[in-house]
Amino acid sequence: MNMKKTEPHILVIFGASGDLTKRKLIPAIYNLHHQKLLGHPFAILGVSRTQMSDEEFREKMLEFLPENEQNNDFVSHLHYESIQTSEQDEYKKLKERLDKLKKQLNAPGNIVFYLSTPPNMYPVIPMHLASVGLNSQEDGFKRLIVEKPFGTNLESAKSLNHDLLEYFNEEQLYRIDHYLGKETVQNLLVLRFSNSLWEPLWNHKYIDNVQITSSESLGVEKRGGYYDHSGALRDMVQNHLMQLLGLVAMEPPTVVNADSIRNEMLKVFQSIRPLTPETVSANVVRGQYTSSRIKGIEVPGYREEEGVNKQSRTETFVAMKLQIDNWRWSGTPFFIRTGKKMPTRVTEIVINFRPAPHLLFNSGEEQKSQPNQLVIRIQPDEGILMKMGLKVPGAGFNVQPVNMNFRYAELSEAYLPTAYERLLLDCIHGDATLYSRGDNVEKAWELMQPILNEWENNPAAPLHGYPAGSWGPAEADKLISGHLNGWRYPCKNLSNDGEYCEL
Ligand code: BG6
């Protein structure tokens, strides 16, 4: 992991009584502390409206940590302050508390603010922080991590960027997308740019199509209230899957740093052919899961979930076809697919190479249907699978498809940090490479906007039902028909040679 020296700092978490704090943030900070990556001194200040003492906050957080004798040492770094976050006056109290902590720790004023609150507070908290000078970098760095969702459409994303930039500079802003913190997502960059093997093939001449799938077997669980106003396009595509597309499609950056990588990402987004009201329906399929029986158990449909409108037209599935109009990708479509209540949880990128130009073996037809395929598995069982045709031993020249499977877990015994560990530490170190830049976020929203408009304004825009536990509506297959291999349908259990079992 990142071996840079960590400067003394305070991490202030707004929304400290919320779910993200206890499930993701505190465990991530705990792991960083255990690996001695947080430096010394450091302190966490939890902030929210709930009244709580330091002791009560510590007790609460302990429940989410693994049993360990050093837990007491860790929680001694946790502090808590209750303020009405919407009231400007309350920030004087926050500033006093931070000044006190600084003195106690004998630390400079390096502070990371983490906004893990409801999104309506994203523009408010930075404004109030600025009112008491907590955006000033005179006594040390001040950085602001903003959780998703970053806006709900192009207009709100622009307005949020505008509001944040009133009080913090772009260099101080860290828009988090936890997909970029995943180890295998970063490995995509290394796979592409530290091997000479791929680069000559990584273009429209050799690649027929690219597929990016992120399926989840879970439904909306307890998040129906949020999800019903969001839907799969906003929840998964605009952010996580567009980032994956950017990394697969980008040109080699000149160096690995925040600007260079994010510039290349932006160029990809700028090259994506914008959809129009006329082209949305032919290129985007939306679906919503309906009730079904899975392994003999009755499973409710989306509209029966807690917090969901009974007539909801929110999509729990999206498949789309995008074209990138540049020299590298012209004519090679990128397919994106994501959904809830699908047969398994998997995120993978599939590169379907074109068939060999002249087929010498077999009857030709059989081999033609098995061209090379590279599967980059983001999760679970992170790894890379290469499918190629090799000779069946014995007489003649019969070709059979074989798998070369690399499992990340076999690379080393090394500990794989969680996305939040990686991203938090990067922010503390001032490295924004794996965070989204304002212009990229806006561009990704701009690409989604015609779809959102069409779904909102055209009552005839279809929403296809699909039974819970299936791979989505049949229309998604039509979208890809005519392209090499069709969708890949992975299922959960890996057979011995590393392939997912086919359903
Ligand atoms: C979140 C979405 O951003 O990502 C969730 O809000 C989704 O709906 C989750 O389940 C998926 O993340 P992961 O890391 O489990 O693939």
Coordinates of C-alpha atoms and ligand atoms in Angstrom, one line a residue:
M1 CA 0.0 0.0 0.0
N2 CA 0.9 3.7 -0.2
M3 CA 4.1 4.2 1.7
K4 CA 4.1 8.0 1.8
K5 CA 4.7 9.6 5.1
T6 CA 1.4 10.6 6.7
E7 CA 1.3 14.1 8.3
P8 CA -0.4 14.6 11.6
H9 CA -4.1 15.3 10.9
I10 CA -7.6 15.4 12.2
L11 CA -10.4 13.6 10.2
V12 CA -13.8 15.2 10.8
I13 CA -16.7 13.0 9.8
F14 CA -20.0 14.8 9.3
G15 CA -22.9 12.3 9.6
A16 CA -21.0 10.4 12.3
S17 CA -24.1 8.7 13.6
G18 CA -25.0 7.3 10.2
D19 CA -24.6 4.0 8.6
L20 CA -21.6 4.7 6.3
T21 CA -19.6 5.8 9.3
K22 CA -19.9 2.7 11.3
R23 CA -20.0 0.2 8.5
K24 CA -17.3 1.5 6.2
L25 CA -15.4 4.6 7.5
I26 CA -14.5 3.6 11.1
P27 CA -13.5 0.0 10.1
A28 CA -11.3 1.5 7.3
I29 CA -9.6 3.9 9.6
Y30 CA -9.2 1.1 12.1
N31 CA -7.4 -1.0 9.5
L32 CA -5.2 1.9 8.5
H33 CA -4.3 2.5 12.1
H34 CA -3.4 -1.2 12.6
Q35 CA -1.1 -1.1 9.6
K36 CA 0.5 2.0 11.2
L37 CA -0.4 4.0 8.1
L38 CA -2.1 6.9 9.9
G39 CA 1.0 8.4 11.4
H40 CA 1.0 10.2 14.7
P41 CA -0.7 12.1 16.0
F42 CA -4.1 11.7 14.5
A43 CA -7.7 12.2 15.7
I44 CA -11.1 11.5 14.4
L45 CA -13.9 13.9 15.3
G46 CA -17.3 12.5 14.7
V47 CA -19.9 15.3 14.1
S48 CA -23.7 15.0 13.9
R49 CA -26.9 16.3 15.4
T50 CA -27.4 13.3 17.8
Q51 CA -26.3 14.1 21.4
M52 CA -23.5 11.8 22.5
S53 CA -20.4 12.0 24.6
D54 CA -17.0 10.9 23.4
E55 CA -17.4 7.8 25.5
E56 CA -20.8 6.9 24.0
F57 CA -19.4 7.4 20.5
R58 CA -16.5 5.2 21.2
E59 CA -18.7 2.4 22.7
K60 CA -21.0 2.6 19.6
M61 CA -18.1 2.3 17.2
L62 CA -16.5 -0.6 19.1
E63 CA -19.5 -2.7 18.1
F64 CA -18.4 -2.5 14.5
L65 CA -14.8 -3.5 15.0
P66 CA -13.3 -6.9 15.2
E67 CA -12.4 -8.1 18.8
N68 CA -8.9 -7.1 19.4
E69 CA -6.9 -6.1 22.6
Q70 CA -5.7 -2.9 20.9
N71 CA -9.2 -1.6 20.4
N72 CA -9.1 0.6 23.4
D73 CA -6.0 2.3 22.0
F74 CA -7.7 2.8 18.7
V75 CA -10.9 4.3 20.1
S76 CA -8.9 6.7 22.3
H77 CA -8.4 8.6 19.0
L78 CA -12.1 9.0 18.5
H79 CA -13.9 12.1 19.7
Y80 CA -17.4 13.4 19.2
E81 CA -19.1 16.8 18.9
S82 CA -22.8 17.3 18.5
I83 CA -23.9 20.4 16.5
Q84 CA -26.9 21.5 14.4
T85 CA -25.1 21.2 11.1
S86 CA -27.5 23.5 9.3
E87 CA -26.9 26.4 11.7
Q88 CA -24.0 28.7 11.0
D89 CA -23.5 29.7 14.6
E90 CA -22.9 26.2 15.7
Y91 CA -19.6 26.1 13.7
K92 CA -18.0 28.4 16.2
K93 CA -18.4 25.5 18.6
L94 CA -16.9 23.1 16.1
K95 CA -13.9 25.5 15.5
E96 CA -13.3 25.7 19.3
R97 CA -13.4 22.0 19.6
L98 CA -10.9 21.6 16.7
D99 CA -8.6 24.2 18.2
K100 CA -8.7 22.3 21.5
L101 CA -7.9 19.0 19.8
K102 CA -5.0 20.6 17.9
K103 CA -3.5 21.8 21.1
Q104 CA -4.1 18.5 22.9
L105 CA -2.4 16.7 20.0
N106 CA 0.2 19.3 19.5
A107 CA -0.7 19.0 15.8
P108 CA -0.9 21.5 12.9
G109 CA -4.2 22.4 11.4
N110 CA -4.3 19.6 8.8
I111 CA -7.9 18.6 8.5
V112 CA -9.9 16.3 6.2
F113 CA -13.7 16.9 6.3
Y114 CA -15.7 14.0 5.3
L115 CA -19.3 14.7 4.2
S116 CA -21.3 11.5 4.9
T117 CA -24.6 13.3 5.4
P118 CA -27.8 13.5 3.4
P119 CA -26.9 15.2 0.1
N120 CA -28.9 18.4 0.9
M121 CA -26.2 19.2 3.4
Y122 CA -23.3 19.0 0.8
P123 CA -23.5 22.7 -0.2
V124 CA -24.4 23.9 3.4
I125 CA -21.6 22.5 5.5
P126 CA -18.8 23.9 3.3
M127 CA -20.4 27.3 3.4
H128 CA -20.6 27.2 7.2
L129 CA -17.0 25.8 7.5
A130 CA -15.8 28.8 5.5
S131 CA -17.7 31.2 7.8
V132 CA -15.3 30.3 10.6
G133 CA -12.2 30.1 8.4
L134 CA -12.1 26.3 8.4
N135 CA -11.4 26.3 4.7
S136 CA -8.2 28.3 5.1
Q137 CA -5.0 26.4 4.5
E138 CA -2.8 28.9 6.4
D139 CA -2.1 26.5 9.3
G140 CA -2.3 23.3 7.3
F141 CA -4.2 21.5 4.6
K142 CA -8.0 21.5 4.5
R143 CA -9.6 18.8 2.3
L144 CA -13.2 18.0 1.7
I145 CA -14.4 14.5 0.8
V146 CA -17.9 14.5 -0.8
E147 CA -19.8 11.2 -0.8
K148 CA -22.1 10.2 -3.6
P149 CA -24.6 11.0 -4.9
F150 CA -22.9 14.0 -6.5
G151 CA -26.1 15.6 -7.8
T152 CA -29.2 13.9 -9.3
N153 CA -28.9 15.3 -12.8
L154 CA -26.6 17.6 -14.8
E155 CA -28.1 20.8 -13.4
S156 CA -27.8 19.8 -9.8
A157 CA -24.3 18.5 -10.2
K158 CA -23.3 21.8 -11.8
S159 CA -24.9 23.7 -9.0
L160 CA -23.2 21.6 -6.4
N161 CA -19.8 22.1 -8.1
H162 CA -20.4 25.8 -8.2
D163 CA -21.4 25.9 -4.5
L164 CA -18.4 23.9 -3.4
L165 CA -16.0 26.0 -5.5
E166 CA -17.2 29.1 -3.7
Y167 CA -15.5 28.0 -0.5
F168 CA -12.9 25.3 -1.5
N169 CA -10.6 25.1 -4.6
E170 CA -10.7 22.1 -6.9
E171 CA -7.4 20.8 -5.3
Q172 CA -9.1 20.7 -1.9
L173 CA -12.2 18.7 -3.3
Y174 CA -12.3 14.9 -3.2
R175 CA -15.4 13.5 -4.9
I176 CA -15.5 9.9 -3.8
D177 CA -16.4 7.0 -6.1
H178 CA -15.7 3.8 -4.2
Y179 CA -15.3 1.8 -7.4
L180 CA -12.0 3.7 -8.1
G181 CA -10.7 2.5 -4.7
K182 CA -11.2 -1.2 -5.6
E183 CA -7.8 -2.9 -6.0
T184 CA -8.8 -4.6 -9.3
V185 CA -10.1 -1.4 -10.8
Q186 CA -6.7 0.1 -10.3
N187 CA -5.2 -3.0 -11.7
L188 CA -6.9 -2.2 -15.0
L189 CA -4.5 0.7 -15.4
V190 CA -1.5 -1.6 -14.6
L191 CA -2.8 -4.4 -16.9
R192 CA -3.1 -2.0 -19.8
F193 CA -0.1 0.2 -19.3
S194 CA 2.6 -2.0 -17.9
N195 CA 2.3 -4.7 -20.5
S196 CA 3.3 -4.3 -24.2
L197 CA 1.1 -7.2 -25.1
W198 CA -2.3 -5.4 -25.1
E199 CA -1.7 -2.0 -26.5
P200 CA -1.4 -3.0 -30.2
L201 CA -4.6 -5.0 -29.8
W202 CA -6.6 -2.5 -27.7
N203 CA -8.6 -0.8 -30.4
H204 CA -11.4 -1.2 -32.9
K205 CA -9.3 -3.2 -35.3
Y206 CA -9.0 -6.1 -32.9
I207 CA -11.8 -5.7 -30.5
D208 CA -15.4 -6.4 -31.6
N209 CA -17.1 -5.1 -28.5
V210 CA -16.6 -4.4 -24.8
Q211 CA -19.0 -5.3 -22.1
I212 CA -19.1 -3.9 -18.6
T213 CA -21.5 -5.8 -16.2
S214 CA -22.2 -5.1 -12.6
S215 CA -25.0 -7.4 -11.3
E216 CA -26.2 -7.7 -7.8
S217 CA -28.2 -10.5 -6.3
L218 CA -29.6 -8.3 -3.5
G219 CA -32.6 -6.0 -4.1
V220 CA -33.0 -2.6 -2.6
E221 CA -33.0 -4.0 1.0
K222 CA -33.8 -1.2 3.5
R223 CA -32.9 1.6 1.0
G224 CA -36.2 1.7 -1.0
G225 CA -36.9 5.3 0.0
Y226 CA -33.6 6.5 -1.4
Y227 CA -33.5 4.1 -4.4
D228 CA -37.0 4.9 -5.6
H229 CA -35.8 8.5 -6.3
S230 CA -32.6 7.3 -7.8
G231 CA -32.7 4.2 -9.9
A232 CA -30.0 2.2 -11.5
L233 CA -28.8 4.8 -14.0
R234 CA -28.1 7.4 -11.3
D235 CA -27.0 4.9 -8.6
M236 CA -24.6 2.8 -10.7
V237 CA -24.1 3.9 -14.3
Q238 CA -23.4 7.7 -14.1
N239 CA -20.7 7.1 -11.5
H240 CA -19.2 3.6 -11.0
L241 CA -19.7 2.1 -14.5
M242 CA -18.7 5.3 -16.4
Q243 CA -15.5 5.3 -14.4
L244 CA -14.8 1.7 -15.5
L245 CA -15.6 2.6 -19.1
G246 CA -13.2 5.5 -18.8
L247 CA -10.3 3.3 -17.6
V248 CA -10.8 0.7 -20.3
A249 CA -11.1 3.2 -23.1
M250 CA -8.6 5.9 -22.1
E251 CA -5.4 6.7 -23.9
P252 CA -2.2 6.1 -22.0
P253 CA -1.7 9.0 -19.5
T254 CA 1.7 10.8 -19.7
V255 CA 2.3 10.2 -16.0
V256 CA 0.3 8.6 -13.2
N257 CA -1.0 11.6 -11.4
A258 CA -4.4 13.1 -10.7
D259 CA -4.5 15.5 -13.6
S260 CA -3.1 13.3 -16.2
I261 CA -5.4 10.4 -15.5
R262 CA -8.5 12.6 -15.1
N263 CA -7.7 14.5 -18.3
E264 CA -7.6 11.2 -20.3
M265 CA -10.9 10.1 -18.6
L266 CA -12.5 13.4 -19.6
K267 CA -11.4 12.9 -23.2
V268 CA -13.1 9.5 -23.3
F269 CA -16.4 11.0 -22.0
Q270 CA -16.1 13.8 -24.5
S271 CA -15.8 11.3 -27.3
I272 CA -18.9 9.3 -26.4
R273 CA -21.6 9.9 -29.0
P274 CA -24.3 11.7 -27.2
L275 CA -27.7 10.1 -27.2
T276 CA -30.7 12.1 -28.4
P277 CA -34.4 11.7 -27.8
E278 CA -34.5 9.8 -31.1
T279 CA -31.7 7.4 -30.2
V280 CA -32.4 6.7 -26.5
S281 CA -34.9 3.9 -27.0
A282 CA -32.8 2.0 -29.5
N283 CA -29.7 2.1 -27.3
V284 CA -31.0 1.9 -23.7
V285 CA -33.1 -0.7 -22.1
R286 CA -34.5 -0.2 -18.6
G287 CA -36.2 -2.9 -16.4
Q288 CA -37.7 -3.4 -13.0
Y289 CA -37.8 -6.7 -11.2
T290 CA -41.1 -8.4 -10.6
S291 CA -42.0 -11.0 -8.0
S292 CA -40.8 -14.6 -8.6
R293 CA -39.8 -17.8 -6.9
I294 CA -36.1 -18.4 -6.4
K295 CA -35.2 -21.9 -5.2
G296 CA -38.8 -22.4 -4.1
I297 CA -39.0 -19.2 -2.1
E298 CA -41.4 -16.5 -3.0
V299 CA -39.5 -13.2 -3.7
P300 CA -41.3 -9.9 -3.8
G301 CA -41.2 -7.6 -6.8
Y302 CA -39.6 -4.1 -6.6
R303 CA -43.0 -2.4 -6.1
E304 CA -43.7 -4.5 -3.1
E305 CA -40.4 -3.4 -1.3
E306 CA -40.5 -1.2 1.8
G307 CA -40.3 2.5 0.9
V308 CA -41.1 2.0 -2.8
N309 CA -44.1 3.6 -4.5
K310 CA -46.6 1.0 -5.5
Q311 CA -46.8 2.5 -9.0
S312 CA -43.0 3.2 -9.2
R313 CA -41.5 3.5 -12.7
T314 CA -37.9 3.5 -11.2
E315 CA -35.5 1.2 -13.1
T316 CA -33.7 -1.5 -11.2
F317 CA -31.9 -2.6 -14.4
V318 CA -30.2 -0.8 -17.2
A319 CA -28.4 -2.0 -20.3
M320 CA -27.0 0.4 -22.8
K321 CA -24.9 0.6 -25.9
L322 CA -22.5 3.5 -26.2
Q323 CA -20.3 4.4 -29.2
I324 CA -17.0 6.2 -28.7
D325 CA -16.2 8.4 -31.7
N326 CA -12.4 8.5 -31.7
W327 CA -9.6 6.9 -33.6
R328 CA -9.1 4.1 -31.2
W329 CA -12.7 3.0 -30.7
S330 CA -14.7 4.0 -33.8
G331 CA -17.1 1.1 -34.6
T332 CA -16.5 -0.9 -31.4
P333 CA -19.5 -0.6 -29.2
F334 CA -19.3 -0.5 -25.4
F335 CA -22.2 -2.3 -23.6
I336 CA -23.0 -1.5 -20.0
R337 CA -25.4 -3.6 -17.9
T338 CA -26.3 -3.4 -14.2
G339 CA -29.2 -4.6 -12.1
K340 CA -30.5 -5.6 -8.8
K341 CA -32.0 -9.0 -8.0
M342 CA -30.0 -10.7 -10.7
P343 CA -28.7 -14.3 -10.4
T344 CA -25.4 -13.4 -8.8
R345 CA -23.2 -10.6 -7.6
V346 CA -20.4 -10.0 -10.1
T347 CA -18.6 -7.0 -11.7
E348 CA -16.6 -7.8 -14.7
I349 CA -15.3 -6.3 -17.9
V350 CA -15.3 -8.5 -21.0
I351 CA -13.2 -7.7 -24.0
N352 CA -14.4 -9.6 -27.0
F353 CA -11.7 -9.8 -29.6
R354 CA -12.5 -10.2 -33.3
P355 CA -12.0 -13.7 -34.8
A356 CA -8.7 -14.6 -36.5
P357 CA -8.9 -13.3 -40.1
H358 CA -8.4 -16.7 -41.7
L359 CA -9.4 -20.0 -40.0
L360 CA -7.2 -23.0 -40.8
F361 CA -8.5 -25.5 -38.4
N362 CA -11.7 -27.3 -37.7
S363 CA -14.5 -26.6 -40.1
G364 CA -13.9 -22.9 -39.4
E365 CA -17.4 -22.2 -38.1
E366 CA -16.8 -23.8 -34.7
Q367 CA -13.7 -21.8 -34.1
K368 CA -15.3 -18.7 -35.4
S369 CA -17.8 -18.9 -32.6
Q370 CA -15.0 -19.0 -30.0
P371 CA -12.9 -16.0 -30.5
N372 CA -10.5 -14.7 -27.9
Q373 CA -12.1 -13.2 -24.8
L374 CA -10.4 -11.4 -22.0
V375 CA -12.5 -11.2 -18.8
I376 CA -11.3 -8.8 -16.1
R377 CA -13.1 -9.8 -12.9
I378 CA -13.5 -6.8 -10.6
Q379 CA -15.4 -8.8 -8.0
P380 CA -15.8 -11.3 -6.5
D381 CA -12.7 -13.5 -6.9
E382 CA -10.7 -10.7 -8.5
G383 CA -8.7 -11.8 -11.4
I384 CA -8.2 -12.1 -15.1
L385 CA -9.4 -14.9 -17.5
M386 CA -8.1 -15.3 -21.0
K387 CA -10.0 -17.6 -23.3
M388 CA -8.1 -18.9 -26.3
G389 CA -8.3 -21.8 -28.8
L390 CA -5.7 -24.6 -28.4
K391 CA -5.1 -28.0 -30.0
V392 CA -6.9 -31.0 -28.7
P393 CA -4.1 -33.5 -28.1
G394 CA -3.9 -36.4 -30.5
A395 CA -4.5 -36.8 -34.2
G396 CA -5.6 -34.0 -36.5
F397 CA -5.9 -30.3 -35.7
N398 CA -8.9 -29.9 -33.6
V399 CA -9.2 -26.7 -31.7
Q400 CA -10.8 -26.4 -28.3
P401 CA -11.4 -23.3 -26.2
V402 CA -9.3 -23.2 -23.0
N403 CA -9.1 -20.8 -20.1
M404 CA -6.0 -19.2 -18.7
N405 CA -7.0 -18.0 -15.3
F406 CA -5.2 -15.7 -13.0
R407 CA -6.6 -15.2 -9.5
Y408 CA -5.5 -12.0 -7.7
A409 CA -5.5 -13.9 -4.4
E410 CA -2.7 -16.0 -5.7
L411 CA -0.4 -13.0 -6.5
S412 CA 0.8 -12.7 -3.0
E413 CA -0.2 -13.1 0.6
A414 CA -0.5 -9.4 0.6
Y415 CA -3.5 -7.8 2.4
L416 CA -6.0 -6.3 0.0
P417 CA -7.1 -3.0 1.4
T418 CA -10.8 -2.1 1.1
A419 CA -11.8 0.8 -1.2
Y420 CA -12.4 3.1 1.7
E421 CA -9.0 2.4 3.2
R422 CA -7.2 3.2 -0.1
L423 CA -9.2 6.3 -0.8
L424 CA -9.1 7.8 2.7
L425 CA -5.3 7.4 2.9
D426 CA -4.9 8.9 -0.6
C427 CA -6.9 12.0 0.5
I428 CA -4.8 12.3 3.7
H429 CA -1.7 12.2 1.4
G430 CA -3.2 14.8 -0.9
D431 CA -3.5 12.4 -3.9
A432 CA -6.7 12.9 -5.9
T433 CA -5.9 10.4 -8.7
L434 CA -8.6 8.0 -7.7
Y435 CA -11.2 10.7 -7.0
S436 CA -13.5 12.2 -9.6
R437 CA -12.8 15.7 -10.9
G438 CA -15.7 18.3 -11.2
D439 CA -15.6 18.4 -15.0
N440 CA -15.6 14.6 -15.4
V441 CA -18.6 14.3 -13.1
E442 CA -20.5 16.9 -15.1
K443 CA -19.6 15.3 -18.4
A444 CA -20.8 11.9 -17.2
W445 CA -24.1 13.6 -16.1
E446 CA -24.4 15.3 -19.5
L447 CA -24.2 11.9 -21.2
M448 CA -27.0 10.5 -18.9
Q449 CA -29.3 13.5 -19.2
P450 CA -31.0 12.7 -22.5
I451 CA -31.9 9.3 -21.1
L452 CA -33.3 10.8 -17.9
N453 CA -35.2 13.3 -19.9
E454 CA -36.7 10.7 -22.2
W455 CA -37.8 8.5 -19.3
E456 CA -39.3 11.5 -17.5
N457 CA -41.0 13.2 -20.3
N458 CA -42.2 10.3 -22.5
P459 CA -44.9 8.2 -20.8
A460 CA -44.6 5.7 -23.6
A461 CA -40.9 5.0 -22.9
P462 CA -40.9 1.3 -22.0
L463 CA -40.0 -0.1 -18.6
H464 CA -39.6 -3.9 -18.9
G465 CA -40.4 -6.2 -16.1
Y466 CA -38.0 -9.0 -15.4
P467 CA -38.5 -11.8 -12.8
A468 CA -36.3 -11.4 -9.7
G469 CA -33.4 -13.7 -10.0
S470 CA -33.1 -13.5 -13.8
W471 CA -30.6 -11.7 -16.0
G472 CA -33.0 -8.8 -16.9
P473 CA -35.5 -8.3 -19.7
A474 CA -35.1 -10.0 -23.0
E475 CA -34.8 -6.6 -24.7
A476 CA -31.3 -6.4 -23.3
D477 CA -30.4 -9.4 -25.4
K478 CA -31.8 -7.7 -28.5
L479 CA -29.6 -4.7 -27.8
I480 CA -26.5 -6.8 -28.2
S481 CA -27.7 -9.2 -30.8
G482 CA -25.5 -9.2 -33.9
H483 CA -22.4 -8.5 -31.8
L484 CA -19.8 -11.2 -31.1
N485 CA -20.6 -13.5 -28.2
G486 CA -23.7 -11.7 -26.8
W487 CA -23.8 -11.0 -23.1
R488 CA -21.6 -13.2 -20.9
Y489 CA -23.7 -14.8 -18.2
P490 CA -21.5 -15.6 -15.3
C491 CA -22.8 -17.3 -12.2
K492 CA -21.3 -17.5 -8.8
N493 CA -19.4 -20.7 -8.3
L494 CA -16.1 -21.0 -9.9
S495 CA -15.3 -24.3 -11.4
N496 CA -11.7 -25.7 -11.1
D497 CA -10.3 -23.9 -14.2
G498 CA -11.4 -20.5 -12.9
E499 CA -14.4 -20.0 -15.2
Y500 CA -17.7 -19.0 -13.6
C501 CA -20.1 -21.8 -14.1
E502 CA -22.5 -21.0 -16.9
L503 CA -26.1 -21.0 -15.9
Ligands
BG6_1 C1 -23.4 1.9 -4.3 C2 -24.9 1.9 -4.7 O1 -22.8 3.1 -4.7 O2 -22.8 0.8 -4.9 C3 -25.5 0.6 -4.2 O3 -25.6 2.9 -4.0 C4 -24.7 -0.6 -4.8 O4 -26.9 0.5 -4.7 C5 -23.3 -0.5 -4.4 O5 -25.2 -1.8 -4.2 C6 -22.4 -1.5 -5.1 O6 -21.1 -1.5 -4.6 P1 -20.2 -2.8 -4.6 O7 -18.9 -2.3 -4.0 O8 -20.9 -3.7 -3.6 O9 -20.2 -3.3 -5.9

